[in-house]
Amino acid sequence: MPQKRRSQSWTVLKQAGNECFRAGQYGEAVNLYSQSIQLLEKSGQKNKEDLGILHSNRAASYLKDGNCSECIKDCTTSLELVPFGFKALLRRASAYEALERYRQAYVDYKTVLQIDWNIPAAHDGVNRMTKALTDIDGPSWREKLPPIPTVPMSVKESLAQAASSAPSPQQNRTIDSKKKAPGPEAAKKAKALKEEGNAFVKKGEHKKAVEKYMQSLGQDPTEVTTYTNRALCYLSLKMYKEAISDCDEALRLDSANIKAFYRRAQANKELKNKKSAIEDLNSVLKIELNNTAAQKLLQEVQKMK
């Protein structure tokens, strides 16, 4: 490590670390990011966002170098500084997966999808973890999962705002309410898969329905009813946070979707989120004043302590 770098600013060291990372010099990148972190901390600025990025960058270097334990530590630190940073979540998920800590990896991959549904790596990760955990724990594998955090709407909105003001490359995309419409062939496959899911719902086989809806959304992520149908399945499976996530997605596509508001209210009721449930039910009644189901549920929620 040339001595002259030690007298440089943390930003210059960060840039040098980025260049080493791009060149595949991961050990050197770790050293440079470490120096940058030390300088930034000593400067007294302690900008949480900048420190979070540095720890996430160093985590990426550790991951490339095969040091998964240090990657996890850095990602966790980054997430403490900047909660729900999707890059840190993805990197930690990859490290957990490499260490065969599949439950933790699943949680991180699922959290990423709450932030941005359009990240293929997260979808692929969820599918791999689902298969691995089913093989290990059998049909009841979900019961052994750690809690999946709910990403606050404020976080999603701030990410969407940042994306609209500063477009980024595809791998860094954040939530976009205007999803790309599928081609005719994909739309046809999506419709067929959704209908298969609907058939499973009628039989009461909600887990199988969820799988079909997931496959359908992989073909067409713009179909609102697929999200609300899957949310209904998640409610039946008592997977309330997943139901909320699907309703959030449906409402981004259709801001006046009654089913999404109502089913999100049902999930919030079960999670004891009284205020959120009331807000959703009031939204339903603004759109459809005489919705008796919403009126009844609102009365039940208002009685909650």
CSV table of C-alpha atoms in Angstrom, one decimal:
chain,number,residue,atom,x,y,z
A,1,MET,CA,0.0,0.0,0.0
A,2,PRO,CA,1.7,3.2,-1.1
A,3,GLN,CA,2.2,5.6,1.9
A,4,LYS,CA,0.9,8.6,-0.1
A,5,ARG,CA,-2.7,7.2,0.0
A,6,ARG,CA,-2.8,7.6,3.8
A,7,SER,CA,-2.7,11.4,3.5
A,8,GLN,CA,-5.5,11.5,1.0
A,9,SER,CA,-9.2,12.2,1.7
A,10,TRP,CA,-11.7,9.5,2.4
A,11,THR,CA,-13.4,10.2,-0.9
A,12,VAL,CA,-10.2,9.7,-2.9
A,13,LEU,CA,-9.6,6.5,-1.0
A,14,LYS,CA,-13.1,5.3,-1.7
A,15,GLN,CA,-12.7,6.0,-5.4
A,16,ALA,CA,-9.4,4.1,-5.4
A,17,GLY,CA,-11.2,1.2,-3.8
A,18,ASN,CA,-13.9,1.3,-6.4
A,19,GLU,CA,-11.2,1.2,-9.2
A,20,CYS,CA,-9.5,-1.8,-7.5
A,21,PHE,CA,-12.8,-3.6,-7.2
A,22,ARG,CA,-13.6,-3.1,-10.9
A,23,ALA,CA,-10.1,-4.4,-11.7
A,24,GLY,CA,-10.7,-7.5,-9.6
A,25,GLN,CA,-8.2,-6.5,-6.9
A,26,TYR,CA,-10.5,-7.3,-4.0
A,27,GLY,CA,-7.9,-7.5,-1.2
A,28,GLU,CA,-6.5,-4.1,-2.2
A,29,ALA,CA,-10.1,-2.8,-2.4
A,30,VAL,CA,-10.7,-4.0,1.2
A,31,ASN,CA,-7.6,-2.1,2.4
A,32,LEU,CA,-8.6,1.1,0.7
A,33,TYR,CA,-12.2,1.0,1.9
A,34,SER,CA,-11.0,0.3,5.4
A,35,GLN,CA,-8.7,3.4,5.3
A,36,SER,CA,-11.6,5.4,3.9
A,37,ILE,CA,-13.9,4.3,6.8
A,38,GLN,CA,-11.2,5.2,9.4
A,39,LEU,CA,-10.7,8.6,7.9
A,40,LEU,CA,-14.4,9.4,7.7
A,41,GLU,CA,-14.9,8.3,11.3
A,42,LYS,CA,-12.0,10.3,12.5
A,43,SER,CA,-13.1,13.4,10.6
A,44,GLY,CA,-16.0,13.8,13.0
A,45,GLN,CA,-18.5,14.0,10.1
A,46,LYS,CA,-19.8,10.5,10.6
A,47,ASN,CA,-22.2,10.8,7.7
A,48,LYS,CA,-24.4,7.7,8.1
A,49,GLU,CA,-25.1,7.4,4.4
A,50,ASP,CA,-21.5,7.7,3.3
A,51,LEU,CA,-20.4,5.2,6.0
A,52,GLY,CA,-23.1,2.8,5.0
A,53,ILE,CA,-22.0,2.9,1.4
A,54,LEU,CA,-18.4,2.3,2.4
A,55,HIS,CA,-19.3,-0.7,4.5
A,56,SER,CA,-21.5,-2.1,1.8
A,57,ASN,CA,-18.7,-1.6,-0.8
A,58,ARG,CA,-16.2,-3.4,1.5
A,59,ALA,CA,-18.7,-6.2,2.0
A,60,ALA,CA,-18.9,-6.6,-1.8
A,61,SER,CA,-15.1,-7.0,-1.8
A,62,TYR,CA,-15.2,-9.5,1.0
A,63,LEU,CA,-17.9,-11.5,-0.8
A,64,LYS,CA,-15.8,-11.6,-4.0
A,65,ASP,CA,-12.8,-12.7,-2.0
A,66,GLY,CA,-14.8,-15.5,-0.4
A,67,ASN,CA,-14.8,-14.0,3.1
A,68,CYS,CA,-18.5,-14.4,3.8
A,69,SER,CA,-18.4,-13.9,7.5
A,70,GLU,CA,-16.8,-10.4,7.2
A,71,CYS,CA,-19.2,-9.6,4.4
A,72,ILE,CA,-22.1,-10.3,6.7
A,73,LYS,CA,-20.6,-8.1,9.4
A,74,ASP,CA,-20.1,-5.2,7.1
A,75,CYS,CA,-23.6,-5.6,5.5
A,76,THR,CA,-25.1,-5.6,9.0
A,77,THR,CA,-23.2,-2.5,9.9
A,78,SER,CA,-24.3,-0.8,6.7
A,79,LEU,CA,-27.9,-1.7,7.4
A,80,GLU,CA,-27.7,-0.3,10.9
A,81,LEU,CA,-26.5,3.0,9.4
A,82,VAL,CA,-28.9,3.0,6.4
A,83,PRO,CA,-31.8,0.7,7.0
A,84,PHE,CA,-33.1,-1.3,4.1
A,85,GLY,CA,-30.2,-0.6,1.7
A,86,PHE,CA,-31.0,-3.2,-0.9
A,87,LYS,CA,-27.4,-3.6,-2.1
A,88,ALA,CA,-26.3,-4.5,1.5
A,89,LEU,CA,-29.3,-6.9,1.8
A,90,LEU,CA,-28.5,-8.6,-1.5
A,91,ARG,CA,-24.8,-9.0,-0.5
A,92,ARG,CA,-25.7,-10.3,2.9
A,93,ALA,CA,-28.2,-12.8,1.4
A,94,SER,CA,-25.5,-14.1,-1.0
A,95,ALA,CA,-23.1,-14.5,1.9
A,96,TYR,CA,-25.7,-16.3,4.1
A,97,GLU,CA,-26.5,-18.6,1.2
A,98,ALA,CA,-22.8,-19.4,0.6
A,99,LEU,CA,-22.6,-20.3,4.3
A,100,GLU,CA,-25.8,-22.5,4.0
A,101,ARG,CA,-27.7,-20.2,6.3
A,102,TYR,CA,-30.7,-20.5,4.1
A,103,ARG,CA,-33.3,-19.1,6.4
A,104,GLN,CA,-31.5,-15.8,6.9
A,105,ALA,CA,-30.8,-15.6,3.2
A,106,TYR,CA,-34.5,-16.1,2.4
A,107,VAL,CA,-35.5,-13.3,4.7
A,108,ASP,CA,-33.0,-10.9,3.1
A,109,TYR,CA,-34.0,-11.8,-0.4
A,110,LYS,CA,-37.7,-11.4,0.5
A,111,THR,CA,-36.9,-8.0,2.0
A,112,VAL,CA,-35.2,-6.9,-1.2
A,113,LEU,CA,-38.4,-7.7,-3.1
A,114,GLN,CA,-40.4,-5.5,-0.9
A,115,ILE,CA,-38.1,-2.6,-1.9
A,116,ASP,CA,-37.9,-3.4,-5.6
A,117,TRP,CA,-39.9,-6.2,-7.2
A,118,ASN,CA,-37.8,-5.9,-10.4
A,119,ILE,CA,-34.5,-7.4,-9.1
A,120,PRO,CA,-34.1,-10.8,-10.8
A,121,ALA,CA,-31.3,-11.8,-8.4
A,122,ALA,CA,-33.7,-11.6,-5.4
A,123,HIS,CA,-36.4,-13.6,-7.2
A,124,ASP,CA,-33.8,-16.3,-8.1
A,125,GLY,CA,-32.6,-16.3,-4.5
A,126,VAL,CA,-36.1,-16.7,-3.1
A,127,ASN,CA,-36.7,-19.6,-5.4
A,128,ARG,CA,-33.4,-21.3,-4.5
A,129,MET,CA,-33.9,-20.8,-0.8
A,130,THR,CA,-37.5,-22.1,-1.0
A,131,LYS,CA,-36.3,-25.3,-2.7
A,132,ALA,CA,-33.4,-25.7,-0.2
A,133,LEU,CA,-35.5,-25.1,2.8
A,134,THR,CA,-38.3,-27.4,1.6
A,135,ASP,CA,-35.7,-30.2,1.1
A,136,ILE,CA,-34.3,-29.6,4.6
A,137,ASP,CA,-37.5,-28.9,6.7
A,138,GLY,CA,-40.3,-30.2,4.6
A,139,PRO,CA,-43.6,-28.5,3.9
A,140,SER,CA,-43.6,-26.6,7.3
A,141,TRP,CA,-40.3,-24.8,6.5
A,142,ARG,CA,-41.9,-21.4,6.7
A,143,GLU,CA,-42.6,-22.0,10.4
A,144,LYS,CA,-38.9,-22.0,11.2
A,145,LEU,CA,-38.1,-18.7,9.5
A,146,PRO,CA,-37.0,-15.6,11.4
A,147,PRO,CA,-39.4,-12.7,11.1
A,148,ILE,CA,-39.4,-10.9,7.8
A,149,PRO,CA,-39.2,-7.1,8.4
A,150,THR,CA,-41.8,-4.9,6.8
A,151,VAL,CA,-40.2,-2.1,4.7
A,152,PRO,CA,-41.9,1.2,5.6
A,153,MET,CA,-43.7,3.0,2.8
A,154,SER,CA,-41.5,6.1,3.5
A,155,VAL,CA,-38.4,4.1,2.5
A,156,LYS,CA,-40.1,2.9,-0.7
A,157,GLU,CA,-41.2,6.4,-1.6
A,158,SER,CA,-37.8,8.0,-1.0
A,159,LEU,CA,-36.2,5.3,-3.2
A,160,ALA,CA,-38.8,5.9,-5.9
A,161,GLN,CA,-38.2,9.7,-5.7
A,162,ALA,CA,-34.5,9.2,-6.0
A,163,ALA,CA,-35.0,6.9,-9.0
A,164,SER,CA,-37.1,9.5,-10.8
A,165,SER,CA,-34.6,12.3,-10.2
A,166,ALA,CA,-31.5,10.3,-11.0
A,167,PRO,CA,-32.0,7.3,-13.3
A,168,SER,CA,-29.5,4.5,-12.5
A,169,PRO,CA,-28.4,1.3,-14.3
A,170,GLN,CA,-30.7,-1.7,-14.4
A,171,GLN,CA,-29.0,-3.5,-11.5
A,172,ASN,CA,-29.6,-0.4,-9.3
A,173,ARG,CA,-33.2,0.2,-10.2
A,174,THR,CA,-35.6,1.1,-7.4
A,175,ILE,CA,-39.4,0.9,-7.4
A,176,ASP,CA,-41.1,2.2,-10.5
A,177,SER,CA,-44.8,2.3,-10.6
A,178,LYS,CA,-44.8,1.9,-14.4
A,179,LYS,CA,-43.6,-1.7,-14.9
A,180,LYS,CA,-42.7,-2.8,-18.4
A,181,ALA,CA,-45.6,-4.4,-20.1
A,182,PRO,CA,-45.0,-8.0,-21.3
A,183,GLY,CA,-45.0,-9.2,-24.9
A,184,PRO,CA,-47.9,-11.2,-26.3
A,185,GLU,CA,-46.3,-14.6,-25.5
A,186,ALA,CA,-45.4,-13.7,-22.0
A,187,ALA,CA,-48.8,-12.2,-21.3
A,188,LYS,CA,-50.5,-15.4,-22.6
A,189,LYS,CA,-48.3,-17.5,-20.3
A,190,ALA,CA,-49.0,-15.2,-17.4
A,191,LYS,CA,-52.7,-15.5,-17.9
A,192,ALA,CA,-52.6,-19.3,-18.1
A,193,LEU,CA,-50.5,-19.5,-14.9
A,194,LYS,CA,-52.8,-17.1,-13.1
A,195,GLU,CA,-55.8,-19.3,-14.0
A,196,GLU,CA,-54.0,-22.3,-12.7
A,197,GLY,CA,-53.5,-20.4,-9.4
A,198,ASN,CA,-57.1,-19.4,-9.3
A,199,ALA,CA,-58.1,-23.1,-9.7
A,200,PHE,CA,-55.9,-24.0,-6.7
A,201,VAL,CA,-57.5,-21.3,-4.7
A,202,LYS,CA,-61.0,-22.8,-5.4
A,203,LYS,CA,-59.6,-26.1,-4.1
A,204,GLY,CA,-58.2,-24.4,-1.0
A,205,GLU,CA,-54.7,-25.3,-2.0
A,206,HIS,CA,-53.2,-21.8,-1.3
A,207,LYS,CA,-49.5,-22.8,-1.2
A,208,LYS,CA,-49.8,-24.2,-4.7
A,209,ALA,CA,-51.7,-21.2,-5.8
A,210,VAL,CA,-48.9,-18.9,-4.5
A,211,GLU,CA,-46.4,-20.7,-6.6
A,212,LYS,CA,-48.5,-20.3,-9.7
A,213,TYR,CA,-49.0,-16.6,-9.0
A,214,MET,CA,-45.3,-16.1,-8.5
A,215,GLN,CA,-44.6,-17.8,-11.9
A,216,SER,CA,-47.3,-15.7,-13.5
A,217,LEU,CA,-45.8,-12.5,-12.1
A,218,GLY,CA,-42.5,-13.5,-13.5
A,219,GLN,CA,-44.1,-13.4,-16.9
A,220,ASP,CA,-46.2,-10.3,-16.3
A,221,PRO,CA,-45.4,-8.1,-13.3
A,222,THR,CA,-48.1,-5.5,-14.4
A,223,GLU,CA,-51.2,-7.6,-13.6
A,224,VAL,CA,-52.8,-6.1,-10.5
A,225,THR,CA,-55.2,-9.0,-9.9
A,226,THR,CA,-52.4,-11.5,-9.6
A,227,TYR,CA,-51.0,-9.5,-6.7
A,228,THR,CA,-54.4,-9.2,-4.9
A,229,ASN,CA,-55.1,-12.9,-5.5
A,230,ARG,CA,-51.8,-13.9,-4.1
A,231,ALA,CA,-52.4,-11.5,-1.1
A,232,LEU,CA,-55.6,-13.4,-0.5
A,233,CYS,CA,-53.6,-16.7,-0.4
A,234,TYR,CA,-51.1,-15.2,2.0
A,235,LEU,CA,-53.9,-14.1,4.3
A,236,SER,CA,-55.2,-17.7,4.3
A,237,LEU,CA,-51.7,-18.9,5.1
A,238,LYS,CA,-51.3,-16.3,7.9
A,239,MET,CA,-48.4,-14.8,6.0
A,240,TYR,CA,-49.5,-11.3,6.8
A,241,LYS,CA,-46.4,-9.3,5.9
A,242,GLU,CA,-46.2,-11.0,2.5
A,243,ALA,CA,-49.9,-10.1,2.0
A,244,ILE,CA,-49.1,-6.4,2.8
A,245,SER,CA,-46.2,-6.4,0.3
A,246,ASP,CA,-48.4,-7.7,-2.5
A,247,CYS,CA,-51.1,-5.2,-1.7
A,248,ASP,CA,-48.5,-2.4,-1.7
A,249,GLU,CA,-47.4,-3.5,-5.2
A,250,ALA,CA,-51.0,-3.7,-6.4
A,251,LEU,CA,-51.6,-0.1,-5.2
A,252,ARG,CA,-48.6,1.2,-6.9
A,253,LEU,CA,-50.1,-0.1,-10.1
A,254,ASP,CA,-53.6,0.9,-9.3
A,255,SER,CA,-53.9,3.5,-6.6
A,256,ALA,CA,-57.7,3.0,-6.2
A,257,ASN,CA,-57.8,-0.8,-6.0
A,258,ILE,CA,-60.4,-1.7,-3.4
A,259,LYS,CA,-59.3,-5.3,-3.0
A,260,ALA,CA,-55.7,-4.2,-2.3
A,261,PHE,CA,-56.8,-1.7,0.4
A,262,TYR,CA,-59.2,-4.2,2.0
A,263,ARG,CA,-56.8,-7.1,2.1
A,264,ARG,CA,-54.0,-4.9,3.4
A,265,ALA,CA,-56.4,-3.8,6.1
A,266,GLN,CA,-57.1,-7.4,7.0
A,267,ALA,CA,-53.4,-8.2,7.2
A,268,ASN,CA,-52.7,-5.0,9.3
A,269,LYS,CA,-55.6,-6.0,11.6
A,270,GLU,CA,-53.9,-9.4,12.3
A,271,LEU,CA,-50.6,-7.7,12.9
A,272,LYS,CA,-52.3,-5.3,15.4
A,273,ASN,CA,-51.5,-2.3,13.2
A,274,LYS,CA,-54.7,-0.6,14.1
A,275,LYS,CA,-53.9,2.8,12.6
A,276,SER,CA,-52.8,1.4,9.2
A,277,ALA,CA,-55.9,-0.9,9.0
A,278,ILE,CA,-58.2,2.1,9.7
A,279,GLU,CA,-56.5,4.2,7.0
A,280,ASP,CA,-56.9,1.4,4.5
A,281,LEU,CA,-60.6,0.8,5.3
A,282,ASN,CA,-61.3,4.6,5.1
A,283,SER,CA,-59.7,4.5,1.7
A,284,VAL,CA,-62.1,1.7,0.6
A,285,LEU,CA,-65.1,3.7,1.9
A,286,LYS,CA,-64.0,6.9,0.1
A,287,ILE,CA,-64.1,4.9,-3.2
A,288,GLU,CA,-67.2,2.8,-2.3
A,289,LEU,CA,-69.2,4.3,0.5
A,290,ASN,CA,-71.6,1.4,0.9
A,291,ASN,CA,-69.0,-1.4,1.0
A,292,THR,CA,-70.5,-3.4,3.9
A,293,ALA,CA,-67.5,-5.7,4.3
A,294,ALA,CA,-65.3,-2.7,4.9
A,295,GLN,CA,-67.8,-1.1,7.2
A,296,LYS,CA,-68.0,-4.3,9.3
A,297,LEU,CA,-64.2,-4.7,9.4
A,298,LEU,CA,-63.7,-1.0,10.4
A,299,GLN,CA,-66.0,-1.5,13.3
A,300,GLU,CA,-64.0,-4.5,14.5
A,301,VAL,CA,-60.7,-2.7,14.1
A,302,GLN,CA,-62.0,0.4,16.0
A,303,LYS,CA,-62.8,-1.8,18.9
A,304,MET,CA,-59.2,-3.1,19.1
A,305,LYS,CA,-57.1,-2.0,22.0
